[in-house]
Amino acid sequence: MVGGGQLARMTHQAAIALGQTLRVLAADADDPAAQVSPDVVIGSHTSLDDLRRVATGADALTFDHEHVPTELLEKLVAEGVNVAPPPEALVHAQDKLVMRRRLEALGAPVPRYAAVESPDAIDAVDAFARRVDGPLVVKAVRGGYDGRGVRMADDLAQAREIAGQFLDSGVPVLVEERVSMRRELSALVARSPFGQGAAWPVVQTVQRDGICVLVIAPAPALPADLGAGAQQLALRLAAELGVVGVLAVELFETTDGAILINELAMRPHNSGHWTMDGARTSQFEQHLRAVLDYPLGDTDATVPVTVMANVLGAVQTPTMTVDERLHHLFARMPEARVHLYGKGERPGRKIGHVNFLGHFDSGDVTRLANLRERAELAAHWLSHGQWTDGWDPHG
């Protein structure tokens, strides 16, 4: 697996149960996956030699991020390496312009957009603004994730300024309409080389400052036809693009009841962390099954509701150790399912997540709100060492 982050760490956990050894290409010996894997190559995802070292003798080469240059992956394929997903699929998760154009050609629903690929084309922003006649979003075509490379523009002048900043740095941009949305959703599916597909329930994701902070599975009050349509769309895209492994299709549910595609990710995804405790087959096991061409696992939920909350590094690191915070969390909430990544704490950095399982009907609004509040309380405590409801652990 290229990348030594938390996704590789949790994939390694799944590999153990399947009797597999996961070799990891990590940038540093202290990376989350490098801490737990017995087979680590320290190197760079931009070095062909390092990629060859991690791929030597492997049955499949896969990823915990999308940043490996396409031309290097194409060389590995030419040398006989089984790259999964293959570079011709992965490029749609690497390049937003390639993705938008391909999805549009496939008739998939996407926001209106315009490409601005050089400083000389900056006037395209003006023309697009006149066509949309509404607020705009400016996105870097490559390299953005967790809100990076995505900027909201208050007006045309600001959109031009933001686009110009990216372009002056040599980064082409997309200018998109800012969708009038009810909420954000994610349709997570997997596909094997054999062509088998599997879909988990569609979930709601809650973003703050461009970072996912909460996932509710399944998405509350989602019309059955809209949920089934989102799953079918994601499975169709996985087949059309030739995906092997997990595919996350991030969606906008608009105020008029439609869905539009926001982003694609071809790897285990933050919106699927709930599956570790709330589904029969986790996304990490499923990704391994897919890239090794095993029959895919059952994606049914094991409980009616799962809420996942990300644990993000606080602005000021607590004086209380993570171990002590965990001690107090379990004393108050013994049912919390905690997953920590072994990462140093920095403001806004994902250092873990916590899952809470709900044994009640997903339509029970009051109990769902309580479960969500409990998950957010737990995540904030693990981040800050403070209970936002004033609970005294020594009281």
mmCIF file of C-alpha atoms in Angstrom:
data_model
loop_
_atom_site.group_PDB
_atom_site.id
_atom_site.type_symbol
_atom_site.label_atom_id
_atom_site.label_comp_id
_atom_site.label_asym_id
_atom_site.label_seq_id
_atom_site.Cartn_x
_atom_site.Cartn_y
_atom_site.Cartn_z
ATOM 1 C CA MET A 1 0.000 0.000 0.000
ATOM 2 C CA VAL A 2 1.392 3.367 -1.040
ATOM 3 C CA GLY A 3 1.089 5.740 1.908
ATOM 4 C CA GLY A 4 1.611 5.127 5.602
ATOM 5 C CA GLY A 5 -1.321 7.052 7.059
ATOM 6 C CA GLN A 6 -4.299 5.944 9.098
ATOM 7 C CA LEU A 7 -6.033 4.325 6.128
ATOM 8 C CA ALA A 8 -3.063 2.012 5.614
ATOM 9 C CA ARG A 9 -2.949 1.363 9.369
ATOM 10 C CA MET A 10 -6.583 0.253 9.441
ATOM 11 C CA THR A 11 -6.154 -1.738 6.218
ATOM 12 C CA HIS A 12 -3.293 -3.552 7.934
ATOM 13 C CA GLN A 13 -5.684 -4.523 10.752
ATOM 14 C CA ALA A 14 -8.009 -6.088 8.176
ATOM 15 C CA ALA A 15 -5.106 -7.793 6.398
ATOM 16 C CA ILE A 16 -4.122 -9.623 9.586
ATOM 17 C CA ALA A 17 -7.544 -11.287 9.805
ATOM 18 C CA LEU A 18 -7.268 -12.384 6.162
ATOM 19 C CA GLY A 19 -3.814 -13.869 6.688
ATOM 20 C CA GLN A 20 -2.212 -11.256 4.474
ATOM 21 C CA THR A 21 0.924 -9.179 4.918
ATOM 22 C CA LEU A 22 0.548 -5.528 4.015
ATOM 23 C CA ARG A 23 3.801 -3.917 2.919
ATOM 24 C CA VAL A 24 3.639 -0.150 3.356
ATOM 25 C CA LEU A 25 5.473 2.654 1.552
ATOM 26 C CA ALA A 26 5.748 5.251 4.316
ATOM 27 C CA ALA A 27 7.408 8.642 4.296
ATOM 28 C CA ASP A 28 8.618 8.210 7.874
ATOM 29 C CA ALA A 29 9.142 5.382 10.352
ATOM 30 C CA ASP A 30 6.695 7.099 12.717
ATOM 31 C CA ASP A 31 3.810 7.150 10.210
ATOM 32 C CA PRO A 32 0.637 5.479 11.573
ATOM 33 C CA ALA A 33 0.926 2.346 9.424
ATOM 34 C CA ALA A 34 4.699 2.097 9.818
ATOM 35 C CA GLN A 35 4.191 1.815 13.586
ATOM 36 C CA VAL A 36 2.225 -1.422 13.235
ATOM 37 C CA SER A 37 3.281 -3.115 10.003
ATOM 38 C CA PRO A 38 6.215 -5.579 10.037
ATOM 39 C CA ASP A 39 7.013 -4.799 6.379
ATOM 40 C CA VAL A 40 7.776 -1.122 5.774
ATOM 41 C CA VAL A 41 9.614 0.639 2.964
ATOM 42 C CA ILE A 42 10.648 4.189 3.847
ATOM 43 C CA GLY A 43 10.536 6.345 0.750
ATOM 44 C CA SER A 44 8.565 8.714 -1.423
ATOM 45 C CA HIS A 45 5.459 8.144 -3.541
ATOM 46 C CA THR A 46 7.043 10.372 -6.197
ATOM 47 C CA SER A 47 10.099 8.094 -6.594
ATOM 48 C CA LEU A 48 9.808 5.316 -9.174
ATOM 49 C CA ASP A 49 12.572 3.354 -7.441
ATOM 50 C CA ASP A 50 10.733 3.500 -4.103
ATOM 51 C CA LEU A 51 7.477 2.445 -5.754
ATOM 52 C CA ARG A 52 9.295 -0.486 -7.354
ATOM 53 C CA ARG A 53 10.711 -1.491 -3.962
ATOM 54 C CA VAL A 54 7.296 -1.604 -2.330
ATOM 55 C CA ALA A 55 5.739 -3.426 -5.307
ATOM 56 C CA THR A 56 8.386 -6.131 -5.673
ATOM 57 C CA GLY A 57 6.790 -9.550 -5.215
ATOM 58 C CA ALA A 58 3.422 -8.103 -4.222
ATOM 59 C CA ASP A 59 0.145 -9.548 -5.498
ATOM 60 C CA ALA A 60 -1.340 -6.057 -5.753
ATOM 61 C CA LEU A 61 -0.267 -2.445 -5.280
ATOM 62 C CA THR A 62 -2.920 -0.123 -3.855
ATOM 63 C CA PHE A 63 -3.136 3.262 -2.122
ATOM 64 C CA ASP A 64 -4.121 5.160 0.987
ATOM 65 C CA HIS A 65 -3.940 8.454 -0.961
ATOM 66 C CA GLU A 66 -4.266 9.541 -4.590
ATOM 67 C CA HIS A 67 -1.068 11.574 -4.985
ATOM 68 C CA VAL A 68 1.166 9.140 -6.893
ATOM 69 C CA PRO A 69 2.019 10.654 -10.311
ATOM 70 C CA THR A 70 0.065 8.888 -13.050
ATOM 71 C CA GLU A 71 3.108 8.488 -15.282
ATOM 72 C CA LEU A 72 4.925 6.490 -12.579
ATOM 73 C CA LEU A 73 1.976 4.138 -12.151
ATOM 74 C CA GLU A 74 1.803 3.609 -15.898
ATOM 75 C CA LYS A 75 5.463 2.551 -15.849
ATOM 76 C CA LEU A 76 4.745 0.048 -13.071
ATOM 77 C CA VAL A 77 1.833 -1.397 -15.044
ATOM 78 C CA ALA A 78 4.110 -1.730 -18.083
ATOM 79 C CA GLU A 79 6.542 -3.666 -15.876
ATOM 80 C CA GLY A 80 3.810 -6.135 -14.886
ATOM 81 C CA VAL A 81 2.746 -4.699 -11.508
ATOM 82 C CA ASN A 82 -0.922 -5.239 -10.619
ATOM 83 C CA VAL A 83 -1.918 -1.652 -9.744
ATOM 84 C CA ALA A 84 -5.376 -1.459 -8.148
ATOM 85 C CA PRO A 85 -7.129 0.750 -8.978
ATOM 86 C CA PRO A 86 -5.314 1.091 -12.308
ATOM 87 C CA PRO A 87 -3.918 4.525 -13.247
ATOM 88 C CA GLU A 88 -6.541 5.123 -15.955
ATOM 89 C CA ALA A 89 -9.184 4.886 -13.211
ATOM 90 C CA LEU A 90 -7.250 6.611 -10.425
ATOM 91 C CA VAL A 91 -6.674 9.750 -12.492
ATOM 92 C CA HIS A 92 -10.364 10.592 -12.017
ATOM 93 C CA ALA A 93 -9.704 10.933 -8.284
ATOM 94 C CA GLN A 94 -6.472 12.849 -8.864
ATOM 95 C CA ASP A 95 -7.588 15.467 -11.365
ATOM 96 C CA LYS A 96 -10.897 17.272 -10.835
ATOM 97 C CA LEU A 97 -11.054 18.501 -14.419
ATOM 98 C CA VAL A 98 -10.536 15.014 -15.862
ATOM 99 C CA MET A 99 -13.192 13.774 -13.445
ATOM 100 C CA ARG A 100 -15.745 16.482 -14.305
ATOM 101 C CA ARG A 101 -15.326 16.013 -18.056
ATOM 102 C CA ARG A 102 -15.610 12.229 -17.853
ATOM 103 C CA LEU A 103 -18.625 12.306 -15.559
ATOM 104 C CA GLU A 104 -20.316 14.822 -17.826
ATOM 105 C CA ALA A 105 -19.632 12.569 -20.824
ATOM 106 C CA LEU A 106 -21.209 9.658 -18.931
ATOM 107 C CA GLY A 107 -24.323 11.709 -18.238
ATOM 108 C CA ALA A 108 -23.710 11.731 -14.488
ATOM 109 C CA PRO A 109 -25.139 14.684 -12.528
ATOM 110 C CA VAL A 110 -22.469 17.311 -11.734
ATOM 111 C CA PRO A 111 -22.558 21.005 -10.810
ATOM 112 C CA ARG A 112 -22.082 23.508 -13.617
ATOM 113 C CA TYR A 113 -18.399 24.340 -13.988
ATOM 114 C CA ALA A 114 -15.777 26.036 -16.141
ATOM 115 C CA ALA A 115 -12.102 25.167 -16.551
ATOM 116 C CA VAL A 116 -9.477 27.881 -16.172
ATOM 117 C CA GLU A 117 -6.202 26.267 -17.143
ATOM 118 C CA SER A 118 -3.857 29.258 -17.547
ATOM 119 C CA PRO A 119 -3.582 32.901 -16.463
ATOM 120 C CA ASP A 120 -4.466 33.905 -20.032
ATOM 121 C CA ALA A 121 -7.885 32.269 -19.591
ATOM 122 C CA ILE A 122 -8.862 34.193 -16.436
ATOM 123 C CA ASP A 123 -11.692 35.936 -18.307
ATOM 124 C CA ALA A 124 -13.451 32.562 -18.360
ATOM 125 C CA VAL A 125 -14.316 33.250 -14.717
ATOM 126 C CA ASP A 126 -16.318 36.325 -15.789
ATOM 127 C CA ALA A 127 -18.152 34.454 -18.531
ATOM 128 C CA PHE A 128 -19.027 31.609 -16.179
ATOM 129 C CA ALA A 129 -20.229 34.000 -13.476
ATOM 130 C CA ARG A 130 -22.605 35.633 -15.959
ATOM 131 C CA ARG A 131 -23.958 32.199 -16.924
ATOM 132 C CA VAL A 132 -24.489 31.008 -13.355
ATOM 133 C CA ASP A 133 -25.556 34.346 -11.830
ATOM 134 C CA GLY A 134 -24.872 33.099 -8.308
ATOM 135 C CA PRO A 135 -22.106 32.377 -5.760
ATOM 136 C CA LEU A 136 -19.022 30.493 -6.953
ATOM 137 C CA VAL A 137 -16.532 27.927 -5.680
ATOM 138 C CA VAL A 138 -12.927 27.878 -6.941
ATOM 139 C CA LYS A 139 -11.103 24.530 -6.799
ATOM 140 C CA ALA A 140 -7.514 23.561 -7.546
ATOM 141 C CA VAL A 141 -7.616 20.859 -10.211
ATOM 142 C CA ARG A 142 -5.016 18.712 -8.426
ATOM 143 C CA GLY A 143 -3.705 18.196 -4.907
ATOM 144 C CA GLY A 144 -6.646 19.285 -2.752
ATOM 145 C CA TYR A 145 -8.209 17.234 0.056
ATOM 146 C CA ASP A 146 -9.900 17.898 3.434
ATOM 147 C CA GLY A 147 -10.922 21.331 2.218
ATOM 148 C CA ARG A 148 -7.469 22.243 0.928
ATOM 149 C CA GLY A 149 -7.524 23.692 -2.561
ATOM 150 C CA VAL A 150 -11.220 24.627 -2.288
ATOM 151 C CA ARG A 151 -12.188 28.270 -1.732
ATOM 152 C CA MET A 152 -15.610 29.902 -1.529
ATOM 153 C CA ALA A 153 -15.889 33.223 -3.356
ATOM 154 C CA ASP A 154 -18.199 35.962 -2.068
ATOM 155 C CA ASP A 155 -18.336 37.714 -5.431
ATOM 156 C CA LEU A 156 -16.818 37.781 -8.917
ATOM 157 C CA ALA A 157 -13.857 39.920 -7.873
ATOM 158 C CA GLN A 158 -12.909 37.454 -5.165
ATOM 159 C CA ALA A 159 -13.360 34.494 -7.532
ATOM 160 C CA ARG A 160 -10.948 36.131 -9.979
ATOM 161 C CA GLU A 161 -8.485 36.826 -7.192
ATOM 162 C CA ILE A 162 -8.572 33.256 -5.863
ATOM 163 C CA ALA A 163 -8.290 31.767 -9.355
ATOM 164 C CA GLY A 164 -5.377 34.087 -10.099
ATOM 165 C CA GLN A 165 -3.530 32.972 -6.961
ATOM 166 C CA PHE A 166 -3.806 29.309 -7.953
ATOM 167 C CA LEU A 167 -2.886 30.010 -11.585
ATOM 168 C CA ASP A 168 0.140 32.102 -10.620
ATOM 169 C CA SER A 169 1.372 29.041 -8.701
ATOM 170 C CA GLY A 170 1.003 26.913 -11.834
ATOM 171 C CA VAL A 171 -2.198 25.183 -10.649
ATOM 172 C CA PRO A 172 -5.186 25.088 -13.063
ATOM 173 C CA VAL A 173 -8.589 25.608 -11.475
ATOM 174 C CA LEU A 174 -12.238 24.734 -11.803
ATOM 175 C CA VAL A 175 -14.847 27.382 -11.165
ATOM 176 C CA GLU A 176 -18.134 25.815 -10.061
ATOM 177 C CA GLU A 177 -21.548 27.012 -9.051
ATOM 178 C CA ARG A 178 -22.109 26.907 -5.300
ATOM 179 C CA VAL A 179 -24.885 24.377 -5.039
ATOM 180 C CA SER A 180 -27.981 25.159 -3.006
ATOM 181 C CA MET A 181 -27.877 22.009 -0.928
ATOM 182 C CA ARG A 182 -29.786 20.390 1.880
ATOM 183 C CA ARG A 183 -26.821 18.300 3.040
ATOM 184 C CA GLU A 184 -23.831 16.241 1.905
ATOM 185 C CA LEU A 185 -24.031 12.500 1.319
ATOM 186 C CA SER A 186 -21.584 9.733 0.478
ATOM 187 C CA ALA A 187 -22.235 6.582 -1.537
ATOM 188 C CA LEU A 188 -19.524 4.017 -0.787
ATOM 189 C CA VAL A 189 -19.135 0.984 -3.030
ATOM 190 C CA ALA A 190 -16.511 -1.590 -3.948
ATOM 191 C CA ARG A 191 -15.711 -3.368 -7.199
ATOM 192 C CA SER A 192 -13.489 -6.373 -7.935
ATOM 193 C CA PRO A 193 -11.537 -7.149 -11.138
ATOM 194 C CA PHE A 194 -14.092 -9.899 -11.756
ATOM 195 C CA GLY A 195 -16.701 -7.140 -11.971
ATOM 196 C CA GLN A 196 -18.569 -7.885 -8.760
ATOM 197 C CA GLY A 197 -19.901 -4.792 -7.010
ATOM 198 C CA ALA A 198 -21.186 -4.122 -3.511
ATOM 199 C CA ALA A 199 -22.710 -1.007 -1.926
ATOM 200 C CA TRP A 200 -23.091 0.110 1.685
ATOM 201 C CA PRO A 201 -26.028 2.244 2.824
ATOM 202 C CA VAL A 202 -25.755 5.881 1.746
ATOM 203 C CA VAL A 203 -24.604 8.087 4.641
ATOM 204 C CA GLN A 204 -24.830 11.738 5.603
ATOM 205 C CA THR A 205 -21.560 13.576 6.173
ATOM 206 C CA VAL A 206 -21.199 16.772 8.189
ATOM 207 C CA GLN A 207 -18.336 19.088 7.245
ATOM 208 C CA ARG A 208 -16.675 21.872 9.211
ATOM 209 C CA ASP A 209 -14.006 24.047 7.573
ATOM 210 C CA GLY A 210 -13.846 21.530 4.736
ATOM 211 C CA ILE A 211 -13.140 18.587 7.067
ATOM 212 C CA CYS A 212 -15.609 15.797 7.761
ATOM 213 C CA VAL A 213 -16.467 15.855 11.469
ATOM 214 C CA LEU A 214 -19.448 13.496 11.598
ATOM 215 C CA VAL A 215 -21.026 10.643 9.615
ATOM 216 C CA ILE A 216 -24.534 9.285 10.174
ATOM 217 C CA ALA A 217 -25.262 5.858 8.706
ATOM 218 C CA PRO A 218 -27.685 5.536 7.087
ATOM 219 C CA ALA A 219 -28.485 9.114 6.067
ATOM 220 C CA PRO A 220 -31.555 10.088 8.118
ATOM 221 C CA ALA A 221 -34.873 10.492 6.291
ATOM 222 C CA LEU A 222 -33.304 9.802 2.904
ATOM 223 C CA PRO A 223 -36.034 8.862 0.417
ATOM 224 C CA ALA A 224 -35.616 5.213 -0.610
ATOM 225 C CA ASP A 225 -35.525 6.035 -4.313
ATOM 226 C CA LEU A 226 -32.849 8.702 -3.818
ATOM 227 C CA GLY A 227 -30.702 6.334 -1.737
ATOM 228 C CA ALA A 228 -31.050 3.484 -4.233
ATOM 229 C CA GLY A 229 -30.321 5.892 -7.080
ATOM 230 C CA ALA A 230 -27.128 7.073 -5.380
ATOM 231 C CA GLN A 231 -25.953 3.478 -4.853
ATOM 232 C CA GLN A 232 -26.715 2.558 -8.467
ATOM 233 C CA LEU A 233 -24.905 5.678 -9.694
ATOM 234 C CA ALA A 234 -21.807 4.833 -7.647
ATOM 235 C CA LEU A 235 -21.788 1.220 -8.873
ATOM 236 C CA ARG A 236 -22.201 2.369 -12.475
ATOM 237 C CA LEU A 237 -19.307 4.821 -12.143
ATOM 238 C CA ALA A 238 -17.101 2.128 -10.588
ATOM 239 C CA ALA A 239 -17.759 -0.083 -13.617
ATOM 240 C CA GLU A 240 -17.470 2.683 -16.236
ATOM 241 C CA LEU A 241 -14.200 4.020 -14.801
ATOM 242 C CA GLY A 242 -12.705 0.556 -14.217
ATOM 243 C CA VAL A 243 -12.283 0.976 -10.461
ATOM 244 C CA VAL A 244 -10.790 -1.885 -8.460
ATOM 245 C CA GLY A 245 -11.240 -1.481 -4.717
ATOM 246 C CA VAL A 246 -13.360 0.939 -2.729
ATOM 247 C CA LEU A 247 -14.899 3.977 -4.412
ATOM 248 C CA ALA A 248 -16.424 6.847 -2.426
ATOM 249 C CA VAL A 249 -18.761 9.125 -4.366
ATOM 250 C CA GLU A 250 -19.271 12.314 -2.378
ATOM 251 C CA LEU A 251 -22.625 13.892 -3.179
ATOM 252 C CA PHE A 252 -24.682 17.032 -2.668
ATOM 253 C CA GLU A 253 -28.357 16.544 -1.920
ATOM 254 C CA THR A 254 -29.892 19.726 -3.305
ATOM 255 C CA THR A 255 -32.794 21.652 -1.809
ATOM 256 C CA ASP A 256 -34.994 20.508 -4.705
ATOM 257 C CA GLY A 257 -34.390 16.821 -3.943
ATOM 258 C CA ALA A 258 -31.757 15.951 -6.553
ATOM 259 C CA ILE A 259 -28.186 14.639 -6.128
ATOM 260 C CA LEU A 260 -25.013 16.032 -7.695
ATOM 261 C CA ILE A 261 -21.525 14.522 -7.597
ATOM 262 C CA ASN A 262 -18.948 16.545 -5.693
ATOM 263 C CA GLU A 263 -15.799 14.391 -5.481
ATOM 264 C CA LEU A 264 -14.499 10.859 -6.035
ATOM 265 C CA ALA A 265 -12.036 8.887 -3.899
ATOM 266 C CA MET A 266 -10.661 5.490 -4.933
ATOM 267 C CA ARG A 267 -9.520 4.076 -1.598
ATOM 268 C CA PRO A 268 -10.979 3.572 1.864
ATOM 269 C CA HIS A 269 -12.622 6.862 2.828
ATOM 270 C CA ASN A 270 -13.446 8.840 5.957
ATOM 271 C CA SER A 271 -17.168 8.467 5.222
ATOM 272 C CA GLY A 272 -16.749 4.690 5.533
ATOM 273 C CA HIS A 273 -15.084 4.497 8.963
ATOM 274 C CA TRP A 274 -18.461 3.656 10.507
ATOM 275 C CA THR A 275 -18.297 0.281 8.730
ATOM 276 C CA MET A 276 -15.576 -0.913 11.135
ATOM 277 C CA ASP A 277 -18.225 -1.379 13.824
ATOM 278 C CA GLY A 278 -21.575 -0.906 12.072
ATOM 279 C CA ALA A 279 -21.392 -3.137 8.970
ATOM 280 C CA ARG A 280 -20.873 -6.846 8.363
ATOM 281 C CA THR A 281 -17.819 -6.119 6.227
ATOM 282 C CA SER A 282 -15.665 -3.058 6.912
ATOM 283 C CA GLN A 283 -14.478 -0.917 4.034
ATOM 284 C CA PHE A 284 -10.891 -1.938 4.824
ATOM 285 C CA GLU A 285 -11.540 -5.666 4.538
ATOM 286 C CA GLN A 286 -13.645 -5.039 1.445
ATOM 287 C CA HIS A 287 -10.871 -3.040 -0.211
ATOM 288 C CA LEU A 288 -8.484 -5.954 0.319
ATOM 289 C CA ARG A 289 -11.032 -8.463 -0.949
ATOM 290 C CA ALA A 290 -11.509 -6.357 -4.059
ATOM 291 C CA VAL A 291 -7.851 -5.769 -4.968
ATOM 292 C CA LEU A 292 -7.083 -9.474 -4.337
ATOM 293 C CA ASP A 293 -10.167 -10.459 -6.405
ATOM 294 C CA TYR A 294 -11.841 -12.361 -3.595
ATOM 295 C CA PRO A 295 -15.652 -12.488 -3.568
ATOM 296 C CA LEU A 296 -16.881 -9.321 -1.871
ATOM 297 C CA GLY A 297 -18.359 -9.295 1.626
ATOM 298 C CA ASP A 298 -21.842 -8.517 2.922
ATOM 299 C CA THR A 299 -22.358 -4.748 3.261
ATOM 300 C CA ASP A 300 -25.507 -4.828 5.405
ATOM 301 C CA ALA A 301 -25.521 -2.723 8.560
ATOM 302 C CA THR A 302 -25.374 -4.692 11.815
ATOM 303 C CA VAL A 303 -27.403 -2.091 13.739
ATOM 304 C CA PRO A 304 -30.079 0.374 12.579
ATOM 305 C CA VAL A 305 -27.875 3.467 13.151
ATOM 306 C CA THR A 306 -24.163 4.194 13.483
ATOM 307 C CA VAL A 307 -22.712 7.634 14.199
ATOM 308 C CA MET A 308 -19.002 8.255 13.562
ATOM 309 C CA ALA A 309 -17.253 11.354 14.913
ATOM 310 C CA ASN A 310 -13.736 12.340 13.928
ATOM 311 C CA VAL A 311 -11.248 13.199 16.658
ATOM 312 C CA LEU A 312 -9.367 16.301 15.530
ATOM 313 C CA GLY A 313 -6.320 17.855 17.133
ATOM 314 C CA ALA A 314 -7.196 20.804 19.375
ATOM 315 C CA VAL A 315 -5.854 24.324 18.879
ATOM 316 C CA GLN A 316 -4.009 23.861 22.158
ATOM 317 C CA THR A 317 -2.884 20.319 22.980
ATOM 318 C CA PRO A 318 -4.330 19.228 26.354
ATOM 319 C CA THR A 319 -1.977 18.656 29.252
ATOM 320 C CA MET A 320 -3.883 15.413 29.949
ATOM 321 C CA THR A 321 -2.385 12.480 28.031
ATOM 322 C CA VAL A 322 -4.391 10.629 25.401
ATOM 323 C CA ASP A 323 -4.241 7.547 27.631
ATOM 324 C CA GLU A 324 -5.853 9.415 30.519
ATOM 325 C CA ARG A 325 -8.494 10.914 28.216
ATOM 326 C CA LEU A 326 -9.283 7.415 26.971
ATOM 327 C CA HIS A 327 -9.550 6.172 30.570
ATOM 328 C CA HIS A 328 -12.144 8.825 31.435
ATOM 329 C CA LEU A 329 -14.059 8.324 28.171
ATOM 330 C CA PHE A 330 -14.515 4.613 28.817
ATOM 331 C CA ALA A 331 -15.512 5.305 32.414
ATOM 332 C CA ARG A 332 -18.359 7.516 31.197
ATOM 333 C CA MET A 333 -19.152 5.844 27.861
ATOM 334 C CA PRO A 334 -18.126 2.171 27.938
ATOM 335 C CA GLU A 335 -19.967 1.547 24.646
ATOM 336 C CA ALA A 336 -17.738 3.948 22.666
ATOM 337 C CA ARG A 337 -15.787 2.208 19.893
ATOM 338 C CA VAL A 338 -12.512 4.154 19.671
ATOM 339 C CA HIS A 339 -9.980 4.018 16.840
ATOM 340 C CA LEU A 340 -6.794 6.035 17.381
ATOM 341 C CA TYR A 341 -4.172 6.471 14.680
ATOM 342 C CA GLY A 342 -0.913 6.921 16.615
ATOM 343 C CA LYS A 343 -0.484 10.449 15.227
ATOM 344 C CA GLY A 344 0.961 13.484 16.949
ATOM 345 C CA GLU A 345 -1.632 16.088 17.895
ATOM 346 C CA ARG A 346 -1.807 19.198 15.717
ATOM 347 C CA PRO A 347 -4.701 21.651 15.292
ATOM 348 C CA GLY A 348 -7.324 20.169 12.964
ATOM 349 C CA ARG A 349 -5.370 16.968 12.297
ATOM 350 C CA LYS A 350 -7.355 13.722 12.228
ATOM 351 C CA ILE A 351 -5.943 11.696 15.110
ATOM 352 C CA GLY A 352 -8.740 9.151 15.449
ATOM 353 C CA HIS A 353 -12.450 8.508 15.291
ATOM 354 C CA VAL A 354 -15.130 7.094 17.549
ATOM 355 C CA ASN A 355 -18.193 5.047 16.577
ATOM 356 C CA PHE A 356 -21.464 4.810 18.472
ATOM 357 C CA LEU A 357 -24.050 2.153 17.620
ATOM 358 C CA GLY A 358 -27.781 2.836 17.873
ATOM 359 C CA HIS A 359 -30.148 -0.054 18.579
ATOM 360 C CA PHE A 360 -33.268 1.862 17.631
ATOM 361 C CA ASP A 361 -35.205 2.720 14.501
ATOM 362 C CA SER A 362 -33.370 5.282 12.361
ATOM 363 C CA GLY A 363 -36.557 7.330 12.158
ATOM 364 C CA ASP A 364 -36.483 8.005 15.916
ATOM 365 C CA VAL A 365 -35.391 11.647 15.694
ATOM 366 C CA THR A 366 -34.948 12.179 19.437
ATOM 367 C CA ARG A 367 -32.798 9.102 20.040
ATOM 368 C CA LEU A 368 -30.733 9.831 16.935
ATOM 369 C CA ALA A 369 -30.082 13.364 18.178
ATOM 370 C CA ASN A 370 -28.998 11.934 21.538
ATOM 371 C CA LEU A 371 -26.642 9.436 19.883
ATOM 372 C CA ARG A 372 -25.154 12.176 17.727
ATOM 373 C CA GLU A 373 -24.666 14.389 20.788
ATOM 374 C CA ARG A 374 -22.964 11.504 22.593
ATOM 375 C CA ALA A 375 -20.569 10.933 19.678
ATOM 376 C CA GLU A 376 -19.716 14.628 19.480
ATOM 377 C CA LEU A 377 -19.170 14.809 23.250
ATOM 378 C CA ALA A 378 -16.786 11.843 23.080
ATOM 379 C CA ALA A 379 -14.817 13.207 20.113
ATOM 380 C CA HIS A 380 -14.475 16.644 21.721
ATOM 381 C CA TRP A 381 -13.309 15.062 24.988
ATOM 382 C CA LEU A 382 -10.656 13.003 23.202
ATOM 383 C CA SER A 383 -9.514 16.136 21.332
ATOM 384 C CA HIS A 384 -9.585 18.695 24.161
ATOM 385 C CA GLY A 385 -9.775 16.849 27.480
ATOM 386 C CA GLN A 386 -12.921 18.852 28.281
ATOM 387 C CA TRP A 387 -16.561 17.794 28.528
ATOM 388 C CA THR A 388 -18.651 20.383 26.715
ATOM 389 C CA ASP A 389 -21.664 19.583 28.918
ATOM 390 C CA GLY A 390 -19.716 20.310 32.109
ATOM 391 C CA TRP A 391 -19.606 16.682 33.282
ATOM 392 C CA ASP A 392 -17.167 16.201 36.166
ATOM 393 C CA PRO A 393 -15.287 12.869 35.945
ATOM 394 C CA HIS A 394 -14.413 13.114 39.638
ATOM 395 C CA GLY A 395 -17.864 14.157 40.817
#
